[in-house]
Coordinates of C-alpha atoms and ligand atoms in Angstrom, one line a residue:
M544 CA -10.2 15.8 20.0
E545 CA -8.8 13.4 22.5
T546 CA -7.4 10.0 21.3
V547 CA -6.9 7.2 23.8
T548 CA -5.5 3.7 23.2
T549 CA -6.8 1.9 26.3
I550 CA -10.3 1.1 27.7
R551 CA -9.3 2.5 31.1
A552 CA -8.2 5.8 29.6
F553 CA -11.4 5.9 27.5
Q554 CA -13.6 5.4 30.6
I555 CA -11.9 8.3 32.3
A556 CA -12.2 10.6 29.3
R557 CA -15.8 9.5 28.7
R558 CA -16.8 11.0 32.1
T559 CA -15.9 14.4 30.9
L560 CA -18.3 14.4 27.9
K561 CA -21.5 16.3 28.7
G562 CA -25.0 15.4 27.4
S563 CA -25.9 12.8 24.8
V564 CA -23.1 10.8 23.2
G565 CA -23.3 9.5 19.6
F566 CA -21.0 6.6 18.7
V567 CA -19.5 5.7 15.3
P568 CA -17.6 2.4 15.5
T569 CA -15.2 1.8 12.7
M570 CA -12.3 -0.4 11.6
G571 CA -10.4 2.6 10.3
Y572 CA -9.2 3.5 6.8
L573 CA -12.0 6.0 6.8
H574 CA -13.9 7.2 3.8
E575 CA -16.9 9.5 3.2
G576 CA -19.3 6.8 4.5
H577 CA -17.8 6.9 8.0
L578 CA -17.5 10.7 8.0
S579 CA -21.1 11.1 6.9
L580 CA -22.0 9.0 10.0
A581 CA -20.0 11.3 12.3
R582 CA -21.8 14.3 10.7
L583 CA -25.2 12.6 11.2
A584 CA -24.3 11.9 14.8
H585 CA -23.6 15.6 15.4
T586 CA -27.1 16.5 14.3
S587 CA -28.7 14.6 17.2
C588 CA -26.0 14.2 19.9
D589 CA -24.0 16.7 22.1
A590 CA -20.7 14.8 21.6
V591 CA -19.5 12.2 19.1
V592 CA -17.2 9.3 19.9
A593 CA -15.5 7.1 17.3
S594 CA -13.6 3.9 17.7
I595 CA -10.9 2.6 15.3
F596 CA -10.2 -1.1 15.8
V597 CA -9.6 -3.8 13.2
N598 CA -11.5 -6.5 15.1
P599 CA -9.7 -9.8 14.5
T600 CA -12.5 -12.0 15.6
Q601 CA -14.8 -11.0 12.6
F602 CA -12.2 -12.3 10.1
A603 CA -11.9 -16.0 9.3
P604 CA -8.3 -17.3 9.2
T605 CA -8.5 -17.4 5.4
E606 CA -9.6 -13.7 5.2
D607 CA -7.8 -10.4 4.9
L608 CA -7.1 -9.4 8.5
A609 CA -3.3 -8.9 7.9
A610 CA -3.9 -7.0 4.6
Y611 CA -6.8 -4.9 5.9
P612 CA -5.8 -1.3 5.0
R613 CA -4.7 0.9 7.9
N614 CA -3.8 4.6 8.2
L615 CA -4.3 5.8 11.7
E616 CA -2.7 9.2 11.3
R617 CA -5.0 10.1 8.4
D618 CA -8.0 8.7 10.1
L619 CA -7.4 10.8 13.2
A620 CA -7.0 14.0 11.1
L621 CA -10.3 13.2 9.3
L622 CA -12.2 12.6 12.6
E623 CA -10.7 15.8 14.1
S624 CA -11.9 17.8 11.0
E625 CA -15.4 16.4 11.6
G626 CA -15.4 17.7 15.2
V627 CA -15.3 14.3 16.8
E628 CA -14.6 14.7 20.5
L629 CA -13.1 11.4 21.6
V630 CA -11.5 8.4 19.8
L631 CA -10.7 5.0 21.1
A632 CA -8.0 3.5 19.0
P633 CA -6.4 0.5 20.8
T634 CA -2.9 -0.3 19.6
S635 CA -3.1 -4.0 20.5
N636 CA -5.7 -6.7 20.1
E637 CA -5.2 -7.7 23.8
E638 CA -7.0 -4.5 24.9
F639 CA -10.2 -6.2 23.8
Y640 CA -9.2 -9.8 23.8
P641 CA -6.7 -10.6 26.6
A642 CA -5.1 -14.1 26.5
D643 CA -7.8 -15.7 28.7
Y644 CA -10.7 -14.1 26.8
N645 CA -13.6 -16.5 26.6
T646 CA -17.0 -14.8 26.2
W647 CA -18.9 -14.6 22.8
V648 CA -22.1 -13.1 21.7
D649 CA -24.0 -15.2 19.2
V650 CA -27.1 -13.8 17.5
L651 CA -29.0 -16.8 16.2
G652 CA -31.2 -17.0 13.1
I653 CA -30.5 -14.1 10.8
T654 CA -26.7 -14.7 11.1
Q655 CA -27.0 -18.1 9.3
R656 CA -27.9 -16.6 6.0
L657 CA -26.3 -14.4 3.2
E658 CA -23.1 -12.9 4.7
G659 CA -23.3 -15.5 7.5
A660 CA -23.6 -18.4 5.1
S661 CA -20.5 -17.3 3.3
R662 CA -18.6 -16.1 6.4
P663 CA -19.8 -18.5 9.2
T664 CA -17.9 -16.9 12.1
H665 CA -18.2 -13.3 11.0
F666 CA -21.3 -12.1 12.9
R667 CA -20.1 -13.8 16.1
G668 CA -17.1 -11.5 16.0
V669 CA -19.1 -8.5 15.0
A670 CA -21.8 -9.0 17.7
T671 CA -19.1 -9.6 20.4
I672 CA -17.0 -6.5 19.6
V673 CA -20.1 -4.3 19.2
A674 CA -21.5 -5.5 22.6
K675 CA -18.1 -4.8 24.2
L676 CA -17.8 -1.4 22.5
F677 CA -21.4 -0.5 23.6
N678 CA -20.5 -1.4 27.2
V679 CA -17.3 0.6 27.1
V680 CA -18.6 3.7 25.3
Q681 CA -22.1 3.7 26.8
P682 CA -23.6 5.9 24.0
Q683 CA -27.1 7.1 23.7
R684 CA -27.1 6.6 19.9
A685 CA -24.9 4.4 17.7
F686 CA -24.5 5.0 13.9
F687 CA -24.1 2.4 11.2
G688 CA -24.2 2.4 7.4
Q689 CA -26.9 0.8 5.3
K690 CA -24.1 -0.7 3.1
D691 CA -23.7 -3.4 5.8
A692 CA -27.5 -4.0 5.9
Q693 CA -27.3 -7.5 7.5
Q694 CA -24.8 -6.3 10.1
A695 CA -27.3 -3.5 11.0
L696 CA -30.1 -6.0 11.4
V697 CA -27.9 -8.3 13.5
I698 CA -27.0 -5.3 15.8
R699 CA -30.6 -4.3 16.0
R700 CA -31.4 -7.9 17.3
L701 CA -28.5 -7.7 19.7
V702 CA -29.6 -4.3 21.1
R703 CA -33.2 -5.7 21.6
D704 CA -32.2 -9.1 23.0
L705 CA -29.5 -7.8 25.4
N706 CA -31.5 -4.6 26.4
F707 CA -28.9 -2.1 25.5
P708 CA -30.4 1.4 26.1
I709 CA -29.1 2.6 22.8
E710 CA -30.9 4.0 19.8
L711 CA -29.5 2.7 16.5
V712 CA -29.4 5.2 13.6
L713 CA -28.7 4.1 10.1
G714 CA -27.0 6.3 7.5
P715 CA -27.4 5.9 3.7
T716 CA -24.8 4.1 1.6
I717 CA -22.4 6.6 0.3
R718 CA -21.3 6.0 -3.3
E719 CA -18.5 7.0 -5.7
S720 CA -19.7 9.0 -8.8
D721 CA -20.0 5.7 -10.8
G722 CA -22.2 4.1 -8.2
L723 CA -19.7 1.9 -6.4
A724 CA -20.5 1.8 -2.7
M725 CA -17.7 3.3 -0.6
S726 CA -15.7 0.6 1.3
S727 CA -12.3 0.5 2.8
R728 CA -11.8 -2.7 0.8
N729 CA -12.1 -0.8 -2.5
A730 CA -8.5 0.1 -1.9
Y731 CA -7.6 -3.5 -2.9
L732 CA -9.0 -3.2 -6.5
T733 CA -6.6 -2.9 -9.4
P734 CA -7.6 -0.2 -12.0
Q735 CA -9.2 -2.9 -14.2
Q736 CA -11.1 -4.4 -11.3
R737 CA -12.2 -0.9 -10.1
A738 CA -13.7 -0.3 -13.6
A739 CA -15.7 -3.5 -13.3
A740 CA -16.9 -3.0 -9.7
P741 CA -19.9 -0.7 -10.4
V742 CA -21.6 -3.8 -11.8
L743 CA -23.1 -4.3 -8.3
R744 CA -24.9 -1.0 -8.5
R745 CA -26.0 -1.7 -12.1
C746 CA -27.7 -4.9 -10.8
L747 CA -29.5 -2.9 -8.1
D748 CA -30.5 -0.2 -10.5
H749 CA -32.0 -2.8 -12.8
V750 CA -33.9 -4.5 -10.0
E751 CA -35.3 -1.2 -8.9
A752 CA -36.4 -0.4 -12.4
L753 CA -38.1 -3.8 -12.8
Y754 CA -39.9 -3.4 -9.5
D755 CA -41.1 0.1 -10.5
Q756 CA -42.5 -1.5 -13.7
G757 CA -44.5 -3.9 -11.6
E758 CA -42.2 -7.0 -11.4
R759 CA -42.9 -8.8 -8.0
H760 CA -41.4 -12.3 -8.7
A761 CA -38.3 -12.5 -6.5
E762 CA -36.8 -15.2 -8.6
T763 CA -37.0 -13.0 -11.7
L764 CA -35.2 -10.2 -9.8
R765 CA -32.5 -12.6 -8.7
S766 CA -32.0 -14.1 -12.1
E767 CA -31.8 -10.7 -13.8
M768 CA -29.0 -9.8 -11.4
T769 CA -27.2 -13.0 -12.2
K770 CA -27.5 -12.3 -15.9
I771 CA -25.9 -8.8 -15.5
L772 CA -23.1 -10.4 -13.4
Q773 CA -22.5 -13.1 -15.9
A774 CA -21.8 -10.5 -18.5
E775 CA -19.0 -9.0 -16.5
P776 CA -16.0 -11.3 -16.8
L777 CA -14.2 -10.0 -13.7
A778 CA -17.2 -10.5 -11.4
L779 CA -17.7 -13.8 -9.6
P780 CA -21.0 -13.8 -7.8
D781 CA -21.2 -15.2 -4.2
Y782 CA -24.9 -14.6 -3.7
V783 CA -27.8 -12.6 -5.1
S784 CA -30.7 -12.3 -2.8
V785 CA -34.2 -10.9 -2.4
A786 CA -35.1 -11.5 1.2
D787 CA -37.5 -10.4 3.9
L788 CA -36.1 -8.1 6.6
E789 CA -37.0 -10.1 9.7
A790 CA -35.7 -13.7 9.1
M791 CA -33.7 -12.8 6.0
E792 CA -35.3 -15.7 4.1
E793 CA -35.5 -15.7 0.3
L794 CA -38.8 -14.5 -0.9
E795 CA -41.1 -15.9 -3.7
M796 CA -43.0 -12.7 -4.2
V797 CA -42.1 -9.1 -3.1
T798 CA -45.3 -8.1 -1.3
D799 CA -43.8 -6.1 1.6
K800 CA -40.5 -4.4 2.3
A801 CA -37.6 -6.5 0.9
L802 CA -33.8 -6.4 1.1
V803 CA -32.2 -6.9 -2.3
S804 CA -28.5 -7.7 -1.7
L805 CA -25.5 -9.2 -3.4
A806 CA -22.0 -10.2 -2.7
V807 CA -19.5 -10.5 -5.6
R808 CA -15.8 -11.3 -5.8
V809 CA -13.9 -9.0 -8.1
G810 CA -10.4 -10.5 -8.1
K811 CA -9.6 -11.2 -4.5
T812 CA -11.9 -8.5 -3.2
R813 CA -15.3 -9.4 -2.0
L814 CA -17.8 -6.5 -2.5
I815 CA -21.3 -6.2 -1.1
D816 CA -24.2 -3.8 -1.8
N817 CA -27.9 -3.7 -1.3
T818 CA -31.1 -1.7 -1.8
I819 CA -34.5 -1.8 -0.1
L820 CA -37.7 -2.3 -2.1
P821 CA -39.9 -0.3 -2.4
R822 CA -37.2 2.2 -3.4
G823 CA -36.6 4.9 -0.8
Q824 CA -37.7 2.8 2.2
G825 CA -35.5 2.5 5.2
L826 CA -34.0 -0.7 6.6
F827 CA -35.5 -0.1 10.1
Ligands
PAF1466 O1 -18.7 -2.2 10.1 C1 -17.6 -2.3 10.6 O2 -16.7 -1.5 10.3 C2 -17.3 -3.3 11.7 O3 -18.0 -4.5 11.4 C3 -17.7 -2.8 13.1 C4 -19.1 -2.5 13.3 C5 -16.8 -1.5 13.4 C6 -17.3 -3.9 14.1 O4 -15.9 -4.2 14.1

């Protein structure tokens, strides 16, 4: 595995890769969710490239950029053990954002809701860095996790609207044995908060069960999630949502595929999770 820290060095190394390239963009502090994407990429691509870059522009000034967990040495060892061929891991933010940087990618519409409503500048940062990474890496396929469902939908819009010749592939949310979705931010949880965190998955399990029993009123599904969250003293809900997959607008009735999602603060940590109805359907 070759690791490079500059875009220039990456572009030189990229030329040596033969055949189709699969790309797994990450912000590091890797877990099984990231590694499963690298494995998935190897099933359909000749070579796999990963990036490790804690993208400052997707964090608001009040958010956890400085505290975001980092362990480059461990990350590189994990990627190497997955047979990843090439890693771009810039050591400075200036590599992507030099002092005079002044170009931004704004995906309109779906970025205003849910995560975008709570984090108004977040998706501009995500869309900008993903567009830059796509230009630098030039992969045939790019791999993202369903845990960040709205991010995946934003990137799908970006790929369509800016004509990137890239196929997006979504991997399933990988969970701990008690149902908590894997996330680098889980590292912030104290033992007591960690014990409370599976409440998100319990909400989704309950909604899936209600749907299977025939419940189609979205407001009922939302209020059932709220009730479960209210019973968990350490959980502070940010939103619970049952939305359509195109405009991400809140539904009255679930008549077609729907994204059930929630964001919850457990202590200082903001956790997100989701499921698609009907159960087992893909996001794309
Ligand atoms: O999902 C993430 O880890 C990040 O948002 C991404 C896609 C790597 C962009 O910084």
